mmCIF file of C-alpha atoms in Angstrom:
data_model
loop_
_atom_site.group_PDB
_atom_site.id
_atom_site.type_symbol
_atom_site.label_atom_id
_atom_site.label_comp_id
_atom_site.label_asym_id
_atom_site.label_seq_id
_atom_site.Cartn_x
_atom_site.Cartn_y
_atom_site.Cartn_z
ATOM 1 C CA MET A 1 -0.027 0.022 0.062
ATOM 2 C CA LEU A 2 1.327 3.498 -0.994
ATOM 3 C CA GLY A 3 2.161 5.889 1.839
ATOM 4 C CA GLU A 4 1.297 9.436 1.292
ATOM 5 C CA ASP A 5 4.756 10.273 0.134
ATOM 6 C CA ASP A 6 5.043 7.536 -2.266
ATOM 7 C CA TYR A 7 1.317 8.507 -3.580
ATOM 8 C CA GLY A 8 2.758 11.832 -4.376
ATOM 9 C CA LEU A 9 5.854 10.627 -6.094
ATOM 10 C CA GLU A 10 3.795 8.333 -8.306
ATOM 11 C CA TRP A 11 1.805 11.090 -9.429
ATOM 12 C CA GLN A 12 4.820 13.162 -10.098
ATOM 13 C CA ALA A 13 6.034 10.325 -12.354
ATOM 14 C CA ILE A 14 2.684 10.023 -14.088
ATOM 15 C CA HIS A 15 2.954 13.786 -14.838
ATOM 16 C CA ASN A 16 6.592 13.373 -16.030
ATOM 17 C CA TRP A 17 5.594 10.781 -18.301
ATOM 18 C CA LEU A 18 2.847 12.637 -19.890
ATOM 19 C CA GLY A 19 5.055 15.572 -20.399
ATOM 20 C CA ARG A 20 7.248 13.322 -22.517
ATOM 21 C CA LEU A 21 4.329 11.856 -24.517
ATOM 22 C CA ALA A 22 3.171 15.452 -25.148
ATOM 23 C CA ALA A 23 6.562 16.248 -26.479
ATOM 24 C CA HIS A 24 6.865 13.062 -28.602
ATOM 25 C CA SER A 25 3.103 12.942 -29.912
ATOM 26 C CA PRO A 26 0.796 15.785 -29.070
ATOM 27 C CA PHE A 27 -1.971 13.786 -30.661
ATOM 28 C CA THR A 28 -1.429 10.694 -28.462
ATOM 29 C CA TYR A 29 -1.308 13.208 -25.409
ATOM 30 C CA ARG A 30 -4.467 14.777 -26.356
ATOM 31 C CA HIS A 31 -6.207 11.228 -27.019
ATOM 32 C CA SER A 32 -4.931 10.054 -23.546
ATOM 33 C CA LEU A 33 -6.412 12.940 -21.777
ATOM 34 C CA GLY A 34 -9.918 12.170 -23.419
ATOM 35 C CA VAL A 35 -9.965 8.645 -22.650
ATOM 36 C CA ALA A 36 -8.819 9.427 -18.939
ATOM 37 C CA SER A 37 -11.918 11.456 -18.682
ATOM 38 C CA LEU A 38 -14.080 9.066 -20.137
ATOM 39 C CA ALA A 39 -12.721 6.330 -17.984
ATOM 40 C CA LEU A 40 -13.051 8.236 -14.835
ATOM 41 C CA ASN A 41 -16.502 9.261 -15.429
ATOM 42 C CA LEU A 42 -17.350 5.604 -16.434
ATOM 43 C CA ALA A 43 -15.757 4.410 -13.199
ATOM 44 C CA ARG A 44 -17.341 6.626 -10.935
ATOM 45 C CA ILE A 45 -20.944 5.800 -12.284
ATOM 46 C CA TYR A 46 -20.199 2.191 -12.227
ATOM 47 C CA GLY A 47 -19.702 2.798 -8.345
ATOM 48 C CA MET A 48 -16.153 2.360 -7.839
ATOM 49 C CA ASP A 49 -14.602 3.726 -4.793
ATOM 50 C CA GLN A 50 -12.209 6.857 -5.010
ATOM 51 C CA GLY A 51 -8.965 4.908 -4.885
ATOM 52 C CA GLU A 52 -10.301 2.512 -7.799
ATOM 53 C CA CYS A 53 -11.375 5.549 -9.751
ATOM 54 C CA GLN A 54 -7.764 7.222 -9.319
ATOM 55 C CA ALA A 55 -6.086 3.990 -10.389
ATOM 56 C CA ILE A 56 -8.289 3.733 -13.513
ATOM 57 C CA TYR A 57 -7.741 7.649 -14.257
ATOM 58 C CA ALA A 58 -3.859 6.945 -13.729
ATOM 59 C CA GLY A 59 -3.904 4.162 -16.240
ATOM 60 C CA ALA A 60 -5.993 5.681 -18.623
ATOM 61 C CA LEU A 61 -3.644 8.685 -18.671
ATOM 62 C CA LEU A 62 -0.632 6.300 -19.220
ATOM 63 C CA HIS A 63 -2.385 3.767 -21.439
ATOM 64 C CA ASP A 64 -0.505 4.865 -24.498
ATOM 65 C CA VAL A 65 2.827 5.874 -22.979
ATOM 66 C CA GLY A 66 4.539 3.019 -24.699
ATOM 67 C CA LYS A 67 3.983 4.814 -28.096
ATOM 68 C CA ILE A 68 6.915 7.068 -27.121
ATOM 69 C CA THR A 69 8.825 4.323 -28.646
ATOM 70 C CA ILE A 70 7.239 4.575 -31.836
ATOM 71 C CA THR A 71 8.038 7.058 -34.631
ATOM 72 C CA ASN A 72 5.376 9.845 -35.252
ATOM 73 C CA ALA A 73 5.718 8.900 -38.801
ATOM 74 C CA LEU A 74 4.480 5.250 -38.074
ATOM 75 C CA LEU A 75 1.959 6.723 -35.536
ATOM 76 C CA MET A 76 0.364 9.030 -38.139
ATOM 77 C CA LYS A 77 0.556 6.681 -41.209
ATOM 78 C CA LYS A 78 -2.435 7.039 -43.427
ATOM 79 C CA GLY A 79 -1.931 3.871 -45.537
ATOM 80 C CA PRO A 80 -2.227 0.302 -44.321
ATOM 81 C CA LEU A 81 0.351 -0.954 -41.975
ATOM 82 C CA THR A 82 2.944 -3.702 -43.054
ATOM 83 C CA ARG A 83 3.131 -6.820 -40.739
ATOM 84 C CA GLU A 84 6.341 -5.507 -39.283
ATOM 85 C CA GLU A 85 4.905 -2.053 -38.505
ATOM 86 C CA TRP A 86 1.761 -3.781 -37.012
ATOM 87 C CA LEU A 87 3.699 -5.673 -34.822
ATOM 88 C CA VAL A 88 5.559 -2.610 -33.624
ATOM 89 C CA ILE A 89 2.297 -0.821 -32.713
ATOM 90 C CA LYS A 90 0.941 -3.947 -31.030
ATOM 91 C CA ASN A 91 3.891 -3.878 -28.750
ATOM 92 C CA HIS A 92 3.076 -0.646 -27.150
ATOM 93 C CA PRO A 93 1.076 -1.860 -24.114
ATOM 94 C CA ARG A 94 4.507 -3.988 -23.108
ATOM 95 C CA ALA A 95 6.802 -1.008 -23.953
ATOM 96 C CA GLY A 96 4.838 1.153 -21.782
ATOM 97 C CA VAL A 97 4.708 -1.266 -18.722
ATOM 98 C CA GLU A 98 8.639 -1.802 -19.277
ATOM 99 C CA LEU A 99 8.799 2.166 -19.004
ATOM 100 C CA LEU A 100 6.744 2.705 -16.176
ATOM 101 C CA THR A 101 7.704 -0.299 -14.075
ATOM 102 C CA ALA A 102 11.184 1.547 -13.954
ATOM 103 C CA SER A 103 9.351 4.614 -12.735
ATOM 104 C CA GLY A 104 7.875 2.949 -9.665
ATOM 105 C CA ILE A 105 4.290 2.916 -11.002
ATOM 106 C CA SER A 106 2.199 0.479 -8.964
ATOM 107 C CA PRO A 107 1.196 -2.885 -10.125
ATOM 108 C CA GLY A 108 -2.494 -2.131 -10.447
ATOM 109 C CA ILE A 109 -1.848 0.678 -12.882
ATOM 110 C CA LEU A 110 0.695 -1.357 -14.939
ATOM 111 C CA GLU A 111 -2.073 -4.008 -15.143
ATOM 112 C CA PHE A 112 -4.408 -1.428 -16.881
ATOM 113 C CA VAL A 113 -1.821 -0.063 -19.303
ATOM 114 C CA ALA A 114 -0.763 -3.949 -20.082
ATOM 115 C CA TYR A 115 -4.319 -5.016 -20.879
ATOM 116 C CA HIS A 116 -6.177 -2.212 -22.560
ATOM 117 C CA HIS A 117 -6.324 -3.768 -25.915
ATOM 118 C CA GLU A 118 -7.994 -6.882 -24.722
ATOM 119 C CA ARG A 119 -11.402 -7.859 -25.980
ATOM 120 C CA TRP A 120 -14.418 -9.426 -23.989
ATOM 121 C CA ASP A 121 -14.550 -12.185 -26.538
ATOM 122 C CA GLY A 122 -10.799 -13.177 -26.213
ATOM 123 C CA GLY A 123 -9.766 -11.787 -29.582
ATOM 124 C CA GLY A 124 -7.507 -8.903 -27.926
ATOM 125 C CA TYR A 125 -3.721 -8.501 -27.845
ATOM 126 C CA ASN A 126 -2.888 -10.984 -25.105
ATOM 127 C CA GLY A 127 -5.866 -13.272 -25.324
ATOM 128 C CA LEU A 128 -7.494 -12.633 -21.967
ATOM 129 C CA LYS A 129 -11.137 -13.138 -22.004
ATOM 130 C CA GLY A 130 -14.156 -11.991 -20.353
ATOM 131 C CA PRO A 131 -13.949 -11.549 -16.441
ATOM 132 C CA ASP A 132 -10.242 -12.569 -16.688
ATOM 133 C CA ILE A 133 -9.456 -8.950 -18.108
ATOM 134 C CA PRO A 134 -9.031 -6.653 -15.066
ATOM 135 C CA LEU A 135 -12.359 -4.381 -14.790
ATOM 136 C CA GLY A 136 -10.201 -1.319 -15.060
ATOM 137 C CA ALA A 137 -8.647 -2.361 -18.411
ATOM 138 C CA ARG A 138 -12.114 -2.965 -19.563
ATOM 139 C CA ILE A 139 -13.280 0.350 -18.908
ATOM 140 C CA ILE A 140 -10.342 1.910 -20.405
ATOM 141 C CA ALA A 141 -10.692 -0.222 -23.128
ATOM 142 C CA LEU A 142 -14.178 1.037 -24.020
ATOM 143 C CA ALA A 143 -13.206 4.697 -23.211
ATOM 144 C CA ASP A 144 -10.002 4.321 -25.568
ATOM 145 C CA ALA A 145 -12.168 2.927 -28.620
ATOM 146 C CA PHE A 146 -14.938 5.582 -28.104
ATOM 147 C CA GLU A 147 -12.500 8.476 -28.075
ATOM 148 C CA ALA A 148 -10.667 7.072 -31.001
ATOM 149 C CA MET A 149 -13.918 6.865 -32.844
ATOM 150 C CA THR A 150 -14.981 10.399 -32.004
ATOM 151 C CA SER A 151 -11.705 12.129 -32.805
ATOM 152 C CA GLN A 152 -10.177 13.198 -36.178
ATOM 153 C CA ARG A 153 -7.220 10.945 -37.116
ATOM 154 C CA PRO A 154 -5.148 11.019 -40.177
ATOM 155 C CA TYR A 155 -6.058 7.177 -40.994
ATOM 156 C CA GLN A 156 -9.579 7.317 -39.795
ATOM 157 C CA GLN A 157 -12.635 9.090 -40.610
ATOM 158 C CA ILE A 158 -14.386 10.857 -37.663
ATOM 159 C CA ARG A 159 -17.805 9.224 -36.573
ATOM 160 C CA THR A 160 -20.793 11.318 -35.349
ATOM 161 C CA LEU A 161 -21.915 10.545 -31.792
ATOM 162 C CA PRO A 162 -24.983 8.373 -32.906
ATOM 163 C CA ASN A 163 -22.670 6.134 -34.998
ATOM 164 C CA ALA A 164 -20.033 5.958 -32.248
ATOM 165 C CA LEU A 165 -22.483 4.772 -29.702
ATOM 166 C CA ALA A 166 -24.337 2.265 -32.312
ATOM 167 C CA GLU A 167 -20.663 0.905 -32.847
ATOM 168 C CA VAL A 168 -20.166 0.483 -28.812
ATOM 169 C CA GLU A 169 -23.630 -1.364 -28.748
ATOM 170 C CA ASN A 170 -23.097 -3.657 -31.801
ATOM 171 C CA ASN A 171 -19.910 -4.645 -30.020
ATOM 172 C CA ALA A 172 -21.241 -5.501 -26.483
ATOM 173 C CA GLY A 173 -20.382 -8.950 -25.623
ATOM 174 C CA THR A 174 -17.749 -9.252 -28.273
ATOM 175 C CA GLN A 175 -15.323 -6.233 -28.136
ATOM 176 C CA PHE A 176 -16.655 -4.790 -24.961
ATOM 177 C CA ASP A 177 -17.903 -6.127 -21.480
ATOM 178 C CA PRO A 178 -21.700 -6.128 -22.002
ATOM 179 C CA GLY A 179 -22.227 -5.071 -18.359
ATOM 180 C CA LEU A 180 -20.256 -1.955 -18.912
ATOM 181 C CA VAL A 181 -21.993 -0.746 -22.027
ATOM 182 C CA PRO A 182 -25.476 0.153 -20.577
ATOM 183 C CA VAL A 183 -23.509 2.267 -17.714
ATOM 184 C CA PHE A 184 -21.393 3.848 -20.592
ATOM 185 C CA PHE A 185 -24.704 4.820 -22.231
ATOM 186 C CA THR A 186 -26.007 6.334 -18.998
ATOM 187 C CA MET A 187 -22.518 8.284 -18.338
ATOM 188 C CA ILE A 188 -22.533 9.705 -22.016
ATOM 189 C CA HIS A 189 -26.220 10.838 -21.545
ATOM 190 C CA LYS A 190 -25.398 12.540 -18.092
ATOM 191 C CA LEU A 191 -22.498 14.437 -19.732
ATOM 192 C CA MET A 192 -24.598 15.527 -22.785
ATOM 193 C CA LYS A 193 -26.904 17.158 -20.178
ATOM 194 C CA THR A 194 -24.283 19.051 -18.445
ATOM 195 C CA ALA A 195 -22.018 20.169 -21.253
ATOM 196 C CA SER A 196 -21.807 20.755 -25.014
ATOM 197 C CA SER A 197 -18.869 18.503 -25.120
ATOM 198 C CA LEU A 198 -17.260 15.753 -23.016
ATOM 199 C CA PRO A 199 -15.176 17.588 -20.402
ATOM 200 C CA LEU A 200 -12.024 16.652 -18.969
ATOM 201 C CA ILE A 201 -12.775 15.827 -15.258
ATOM 202 C CA ARG A 202 -9.945 15.142 -12.981
ATOM 203 C CA PRO A 203 -10.226 13.336 -9.559
#
């Protein structure tokens, strides 16, 4: 269990890594902030306690930090990826865990970074399936996919909100935890009532 001093040092390390990510890839940095906002709100509405919410928020902020090891040319490539390029991209969760481990990031947060590309049906990067995937990683995976769908990318056309929500619904039980999807819809509707866009909400 982290003491108060350790907790402060861990968040300092998190902010340091975010600074490095922003310098390397501003696009990935902005994406990470958006994912963290969605993941935090989803965790709160799901009923997780403050400590769990903060860990998920931290994991979401750091989920793509391994992309620091990937060139911007590859991160922003518009055309199809070669097999070699895909393997480099696929390695970013593992690369992130290796970088963060050396910084003293707690195992619970590392777990979320490691498994944020798992799928409920077992078709993800590491083949974890269903409840074997840590809940925080399932939350981040859903937030990650939704933020990606609703953000402009050089290699992917932005989706409208109704289209993105339909995609989430259609993939409940395959890509996404079917128990999280209704909670995610509740969260989106609540956010739409309070703001014209999805705000960045910090713990």
